[in-house]
């Protein structure tokens, strides 16, 4: 059974990597219609908060359910990786949506459906790897790849969380307009939250040393780099005093 499942798993990892490349190409031409890029013409929509909870649920609840079915669910290295995953997705699914100041804003059902379906695939690919197919022993916890990857993950997670917190705090409760973010990472780049997210999942790829982790890191970069470019252009168009030294995603570079 596991032999057959390994092949299925590898196929799904390849599907995820293929989706990443397709998404990168599509998102250069079509900016995903949510947040500041929301516009009519994408069909029915959902309340923004409900949309985030729904869309991210497979990455939290589905992930735990799949993880628990694995033979190595009680192995310490698997549990440590589960802890990293839930540090991010517990926050993203159960805390982040309730901190948003997006009163009255909506997200197209199409975006939610796409996010939900991707998260189902990604939850299977990564949860199954860490609790079954990867078969990590306890010594993985002091392997340099785990130590470096986990450090990068936590650092990226922190940058992502603090940048999202700063963006959310730009609005008073009930406000919905956009303001010019200042200070910290925002002095260097327009989207430190995306930069942190990409660092975190790169760390995950290293900490798991797996094609499963690599395909998700690739997906995140392919998804967020075009959006960072779109956000950066939007800021430059919207604020005449937008700092010219600020880059889109990578400090000093791009
Ligand atoms: P944004 O930076 O566009 O927005 C984050 C929040 O801050 C939103 O509530 C937004 O409001 C508000 N906001 C943003 N800029 C301003 C501003 N200038 N003034 C006032 N409020 C502002 O991030 P996303 O919504 O695209 O993503 C949210 C999180 O999800 C991020 O952490 C991101 O990394 C992650 N994500 C991860 C993906 C992945 O592939 N792994 C894919 C997509 C997102 P509003 O909604 O009104 O614009």
Tab-separated table of C-alpha atoms and ligand atoms in Angstrom:
chain	number	residue	atom	x	y	z
A	1	UNK	CA	0.000	0.000	0.000
A	2	UNK	CA	2.705	2.487	1.050
A	3	UNK	CA	4.628	1.692	-2.174
A	4	UNK	CA	1.551	2.667	-4.225
A	5	UNK	CA	0.918	5.669	-2.058
A	6	UNK	CA	4.486	6.903	-2.537
A	7	UNK	CA	3.842	7.059	-6.269
A	8	UNK	CA	0.517	8.839	-5.779
A	9	UNK	CA	2.184	11.257	-3.355
A	10	UNK	CA	4.992	12.040	-5.796
A	11	UNK	CA	2.429	12.600	-8.541
A	12	UNK	CA	0.518	15.053	-6.324
A	13	UNK	CA	3.757	16.855	-5.441
A	14	UNK	CA	4.376	17.234	-9.194
A	15	UNK	CA	0.796	18.515	-9.643
A	16	UNK	CA	1.415	21.104	-6.900
A	17	UNK	CA	4.664	22.249	-8.540
A	18	UNK	CA	2.874	22.426	-11.916
A	19	UNK	CA	0.066	24.509	-10.372
A	20	UNK	CA	2.701	26.840	-8.928
A	21	UNK	CA	4.178	27.534	-12.361
A	22	UNK	CA	0.720	27.945	-13.930
A	23	UNK	CA	-0.294	30.330	-11.126
A	24	UNK	CA	2.868	32.403	-11.623
A	25	UNK	CA	2.125	32.774	-15.341
A	26	UNK	CA	-1.588	33.511	-14.830
A	27	UNK	CA	-1.017	36.017	-11.997
A	28	UNK	CA	1.329	38.124	-14.107
A	29	UNK	CA	-1.647	38.891	-16.371
A	30	UNK	CA	-4.573	38.587	-13.949
A	31	UNK	CA	-4.207	40.059	-10.451
A	32	UNK	CA	-6.269	37.973	-7.983
A	33	UNK	CA	-9.450	40.024	-7.320
A	34	UNK	CA	-9.393	40.405	-3.514
A	35	UNK	CA	-8.255	43.095	-1.065
A	36	UNK	CA	-7.024	46.274	-2.823
A	37	UNK	CA	-7.366	44.531	-6.212
A	38	UNK	CA	-11.050	43.586	-5.708
A	39	UNK	CA	-13.240	44.474	-8.700
A	40	UNK	CA	-16.631	43.422	-10.069
A	41	UNK	CA	-17.055	40.635	-12.634
A	42	UNK	CA	-15.996	37.567	-10.646
A	43	UNK	CA	-19.423	36.208	-9.647
A	44	UNK	CA	-20.867	35.675	-6.175
A	45	UNK	CA	-18.838	36.646	-3.119
A	46	UNK	CA	-18.566	35.911	0.609
A	47	UNK	CA	-17.954	38.055	3.662
A	48	UNK	CA	-14.173	38.566	3.877
A	49	UNK	CA	-13.745	37.097	7.386
A	50	UNK	CA	-15.857	34.002	6.601
A	51	UNK	CA	-13.915	33.605	3.340
A	52	UNK	CA	-10.527	33.509	5.123
A	53	UNK	CA	-11.708	30.973	7.734
A	54	UNK	CA	-13.263	28.715	5.072
A	55	UNK	CA	-10.368	28.942	2.657
A	56	UNK	CA	-7.697	28.145	5.258
A	57	UNK	CA	-9.644	25.436	7.157
A	58	UNK	CA	-8.200	22.464	5.222
A	59	UNK	CA	-4.695	23.695	6.069
A	60	UNK	CA	-5.509	23.597	9.788
A	61	UNK	CA	-8.224	20.984	10.438
A	62	UNK	CA	-7.656	18.815	7.330
A	63	UNK	CA	-3.911	18.836	8.004
A	64	UNK	CA	-4.357	17.596	11.599
A	65	UNK	CA	-6.811	14.861	10.492
A	66	UNK	CA	-4.403	13.573	7.817
A	67	UNK	CA	-1.445	13.870	10.186
A	68	UNK	CA	-3.251	11.778	12.831
A	69	UNK	CA	-3.741	8.925	10.341
A	70	UNK	CA	0.048	8.565	9.944
A	71	UNK	CA	2.009	5.757	11.572
A	72	UNK	CA	4.643	8.206	12.903
A	73	UNK	CA	2.165	10.673	14.420
A	74	UNK	CA	3.771	10.352	17.871
A	75	UNK	CA	7.393	10.580	16.681
A	76	UNK	CA	9.078	13.643	18.207
A	77	UNK	CA	10.472	15.014	14.933
A	78	UNK	CA	7.061	14.668	13.262
A	79	UNK	CA	5.437	16.409	16.224
A	80	UNK	CA	7.988	19.242	16.033
A	81	UNK	CA	7.160	19.747	12.334
A	82	UNK	CA	3.445	19.631	13.147
A	83	UNK	CA	4.096	22.321	15.770
A	84	UNK	CA	5.743	24.592	13.177
A	85	UNK	CA	2.898	24.082	10.719
A	86	UNK	CA	0.239	24.856	13.328
A	87	UNK	CA	2.139	27.890	14.603
A	88	UNK	CA	1.429	29.391	11.189
A	89	UNK	CA	-1.919	27.864	10.217
A	90	UNK	CA	-3.492	28.019	13.702
A	91	UNK	CA	-2.869	31.768	13.550
A	92	UNK	CA	-3.885	32.138	9.892
A	93	UNK	CA	-7.174	30.225	10.264
A	94	UNK	CA	-8.378	31.043	13.764
A	95	UNK	CA	-6.796	34.387	14.706
A	96	UNK	CA	-5.909	36.418	11.582
A	97	UNK	CA	-9.468	36.560	10.130
A	98	UNK	CA	-10.824	37.956	13.396
A	99	UNK	CA	-8.168	40.698	13.573
A	100	UNK	CA	-8.902	42.062	10.077
A	101	UNK	CA	-10.370	45.548	9.773
A	102	UNK	CA	-12.256	44.962	6.538
A	103	UNK	CA	-15.833	45.844	7.536
A	104	UNK	CA	-18.243	45.230	4.644
A	105	UNK	CA	-15.531	43.819	2.337
A	106	UNK	CA	-16.141	40.627	0.389
A	107	UNK	CA	-14.090	38.003	-1.428
A	108	UNK	CA	-15.211	36.255	-4.659
A	109	UNK	CA	-16.382	32.655	-4.069
A	110	UNK	CA	-14.070	31.653	-6.938
A	111	UNK	CA	-10.991	32.832	-5.006
A	112	UNK	CA	-12.228	30.992	-1.886
A	113	UNK	CA	-12.884	27.795	-3.866
A	114	UNK	CA	-9.435	27.896	-5.469
A	115	UNK	CA	-7.755	28.554	-2.091
A	116	UNK	CA	-9.769	25.784	-0.422
A	117	UNK	CA	-8.966	23.211	-3.139
A	118	UNK	CA	-5.267	24.110	-3.104
A	119	UNK	CA	-5.179	23.808	0.702
A	120	UNK	CA	-6.741	20.311	0.533
A	121	UNK	CA	-4.015	19.189	-1.889
A	122	UNK	CA	-1.262	20.887	0.108
A	123	UNK	CA	-2.511	19.479	3.428
A	124	UNK	CA	-2.393	15.933	2.051
A	125	UNK	CA	1.029	16.395	0.424
A	126	UNK	CA	2.679	17.867	3.540
A	127	UNK	CA	0.810	16.144	6.416
A	128	UNK	CA	1.170	12.711	4.864
A	129	UNK	CA	4.857	13.347	4.328
A	130	UNK	CA	5.665	14.386	7.895
A	131	UNK	CA	3.600	11.739	9.733
A	132	UNK	CA	4.003	8.761	7.400
A	133	UNK	CA	6.153	8.797	4.279
A	134	UNK	CA	9.049	10.918	5.584
A	135	UNK	CA	9.598	8.535	8.559
A	136	UNK	CA	11.724	10.996	10.553
A	137	UNK	CA	13.718	9.618	13.487
A	138	UNK	CA	14.358	11.660	16.666
A	139	UNK	CA	17.909	12.448	15.473
A	140	UNK	CA	16.391	14.651	12.718
A	141	UNK	CA	15.841	17.275	15.431
A	142	UNK	CA	19.577	18.053	15.600
A	143	UNK	CA	20.282	17.590	11.911
A	144	UNK	CA	21.619	20.947	10.573
A	145	UNK	CA	18.872	20.944	7.900
A	146	UNK	CA	16.151	20.837	10.543
A	147	UNK	CA	17.879	23.414	12.761
A	148	UNK	CA	18.483	25.855	9.870
A	149	UNK	CA	15.041	25.270	8.314
A	150	UNK	CA	13.149	25.637	11.593
A	151	UNK	CA	15.080	28.836	12.424
A	152	UNK	CA	14.275	30.290	9.005
A	153	UNK	CA	10.639	29.229	9.398
A	154	UNK	CA	10.215	30.947	12.771
A	155	UNK	CA	12.043	34.084	11.555
A	156	UNK	CA	9.856	34.268	8.429
A	157	UNK	CA	6.729	33.575	10.427
A	158	UNK	CA	7.589	36.439	12.786
A	159	UNK	CA	8.228	38.891	9.936
A	160	UNK	CA	4.933	37.834	8.305
A	161	UNK	CA	2.973	38.176	11.545
A	162	UNK	CA	4.448	41.537	12.534
A	163	UNK	CA	3.988	42.985	9.020
A	164	UNK	CA	0.339	41.819	8.895
A	165	UNK	CA	-0.152	43.292	12.381
A	166	UNK	CA	1.296	46.644	11.267
A	167	UNK	CA	-0.920	46.709	8.146
A	168	UNK	CA	-4.064	45.861	10.106
A	169	UNK	CA	-3.204	48.579	12.676
A	170	UNK	CA	-3.107	51.257	9.933
A	171	UNK	CA	-6.914	51.361	10.135
A	172	UNK	CA	-9.036	52.276	13.110
A	173	UNK	CA	-11.942	49.862	13.687
A	174	UNK	CA	-14.621	50.486	11.033
A	175	UNK	CA	-12.241	52.215	8.559
A	176	UNK	CA	-11.630	50.592	5.180
A	177	UNK	CA	-9.324	52.984	3.299
A	178	UNK	CA	-5.642	52.393	2.547
A	179	UNK	CA	-2.738	54.300	4.106
A	180	UNK	CA	0.990	54.536	3.474
A	181	UNK	CA	2.803	52.001	5.716
A	182	UNK	CA	5.982	53.323	7.381
A	183	UNK	CA	8.805	51.985	9.527
A	184	UNK	CA	10.651	48.696	9.970
A	185	UNK	CA	10.684	46.419	6.932
A	186	UNK	CA	8.254	48.775	5.151
A	187	UNK	CA	11.140	51.243	4.683
A	188	UNK	CA	12.778	48.675	2.389
A	189	UNK	CA	9.913	46.768	0.730
A	190	UNK	CA	6.207	47.168	-0.018
A	191	UNK	CA	5.222	43.628	1.065
A	192	UNK	CA	7.198	42.406	4.100
A	193	UNK	CA	4.306	40.089	4.983
A	194	UNK	CA	4.799	38.233	1.668
A	195	UNK	CA	8.589	38.286	2.132
A	196	UNK	CA	8.159	36.664	5.585
A	197	UNK	CA	5.710	34.090	4.229
A	198	UNK	CA	8.125	33.046	1.461
A	199	UNK	CA	11.025	32.814	3.968
A	200	UNK	CA	8.897	30.689	6.305
A	201	UNK	CA	7.951	28.135	3.643
A	202	UNK	CA	11.503	28.049	2.309
A	203	UNK	CA	12.473	27.182	5.887
A	204	UNK	CA	9.799	24.485	5.912
A	205	UNK	CA	11.216	22.982	2.704
A	206	UNK	CA	14.673	22.839	4.323
A	207	UNK	CA	13.398	21.567	7.710
A	208	UNK	CA	11.430	18.748	6.039
A	209	UNK	CA	14.087	18.232	3.304
A	210	UNK	CA	11.301	16.998	1.048
A	211	UNK	CA	9.778	17.523	-2.389
A	212	UNK	CA	6.494	18.088	-0.527
A	213	UNK	CA	7.959	21.084	1.305
A	214	UNK	CA	9.784	22.315	-1.799
A	215	UNK	CA	6.604	22.289	-3.903
A	216	UNK	CA	4.771	24.409	-1.306
A	217	UNK	CA	7.687	26.863	-1.038
A	218	UNK	CA	7.668	27.152	-4.839
A	219	UNK	CA	3.892	27.663	-4.853
A	220	UNK	CA	4.096	30.399	-2.228
A	221	UNK	CA	6.799	32.280	-4.151
A	222	UNK	CA	4.943	31.878	-7.477
A	223	UNK	CA	1.715	33.110	-5.878
A	224	UNK	CA	3.095	36.030	-3.889
A	225	UNK	CA	5.837	37.467	-6.139
A	226	UNK	CA	3.388	38.632	-8.866
A	227	UNK	CA	1.050	40.011	-6.183
A	228	UNK	CA	3.929	41.872	-4.536
A	229	UNK	CA	4.682	43.449	-7.918
A	230	UNK	CA	1.009	44.406	-8.353
A	231	UNK	CA	0.818	45.836	-4.801
A	232	UNK	CA	4.042	47.802	-5.307
A	233	UNK	CA	2.740	49.325	-8.549
A	234	UNK	CA	-0.578	50.089	-6.862
A	235	UNK	CA	1.205	51.920	-3.990
A	236	UNK	CA	3.333	53.939	-6.436
A	237	UNK	CA	0.209	54.918	-8.417
A	238	UNK	CA	-1.893	55.692	-5.341
A	239	UNK	CA	0.559	57.699	-3.181
A	240	UNK	CA	2.442	60.461	-5.011
A	241	UNK	CA	4.951	60.587	-2.114
A	242	UNK	CA	5.616	56.815	-2.181
A	243	UNK	CA	9.327	56.335	-1.318
A	244	UNK	CA	11.231	55.549	-4.528
A	245	UNK	CA	13.920	53.561	-2.714
A	246	UNK	CA	11.314	51.036	-1.542
A	247	UNK	CA	11.377	47.744	-3.498
A	248	UNK	CA	8.446	45.332	-4.021
A	249	UNK	CA	9.534	42.144	-2.247
A	250	UNK	CA	13.287	41.708	-1.840
A	251	UNK	CA	15.150	44.444	0.076
A	252	UNK	CA	17.549	46.446	-2.170
A	253	UNK	CA	16.953	44.076	-5.096
A	254	UNK	CA	13.397	43.887	-6.489
B	1	LIG	P1	-2.346	42.317	2.221
B	1	LIG	O1	-1.012	42.861	2.586
B	1	LIG	O2	-2.949	42.755	0.939
B	1	LIG	O3	-3.418	42.683	3.363
B	1	LIG	C1	-3.286	42.285	4.702
B	1	LIG	C2	-4.334	43.044	5.538
B	1	LIG	O4	-3.913	44.395	5.749
B	1	LIG	C3	-5.695	43.160	4.872
B	1	LIG	O5	-6.668	43.187	5.867
B	1	LIG	C4	-5.635	44.505	4.153
B	1	LIG	O6	-6.927	45.075	3.949
B	1	LIG	C5	-4.818	45.330	5.122
B	1	LIG	N1	-3.972	46.298	4.422
B	1	LIG	C6	-3.001	46.003	3.521
B	1	LIG	N2	-2.388	47.126	3.109
B	1	LIG	C7	-2.994	48.148	3.756
B	1	LIG	C8	-2.815	49.585	3.733
B	1	LIG	N3	-1.871	50.140	2.976
B	1	LIG	N4	-3.627	50.347	4.509
B	1	LIG	C9	-4.578	49.780	5.276
B	1	LIG	N5	-4.786	48.427	5.341
B	1	LIG	C10	-4.012	47.632	4.596
B	1	LIG	O7	-2.227	40.722	2.296
B	1	LIG	P2	-3.191	39.571	1.668
B	1	LIG	O8	-4.603	39.883	2.064
B	1	LIG	O9	-2.846	39.348	0.248
B	1	LIG	O10	-2.652	38.294	2.479
B	1	LIG	C11	-2.906	38.160	3.858
B	1	LIG	C12	-1.947	37.134	4.442
B	1	LIG	O11	-2.093	35.870	3.778
B	1	LIG	C13	-0.473	37.526	4.278
B	1	LIG	O12	0.210	37.184	5.451
B	1	LIG	C14	0.017	36.673	3.131
B	1	LIG	O13	1.394	36.381	3.250
B	1	LIG	C15	-0.858	35.409	3.261
B	1	LIG	N6	-1.069	34.760	1.965
B	1	LIG	C16	-0.377	33.610	1.675
B	1	LIG	C17	-0.481	33.000	0.440
B	1	LIG	C18	0.327	31.774	0.112
B	1	LIG	O14	0.385	31.408	-1.085
B	1	LIG	N7	0.961	31.091	1.049
B	1	LIG	C19	-1.403	33.541	-0.575
B	1	LIG	C20	-2.066	34.757	-0.192
B	1	LIG	C21	-1.898	35.338	1.043
B	1	LIG	P3	-7.799	44.769	2.620
B	1	LIG	O15	-8.189	43.319	2.710
B	1	LIG	O16	-8.921	45.728	2.741
B	1	LIG	O17	-6.908	45.026	1.422
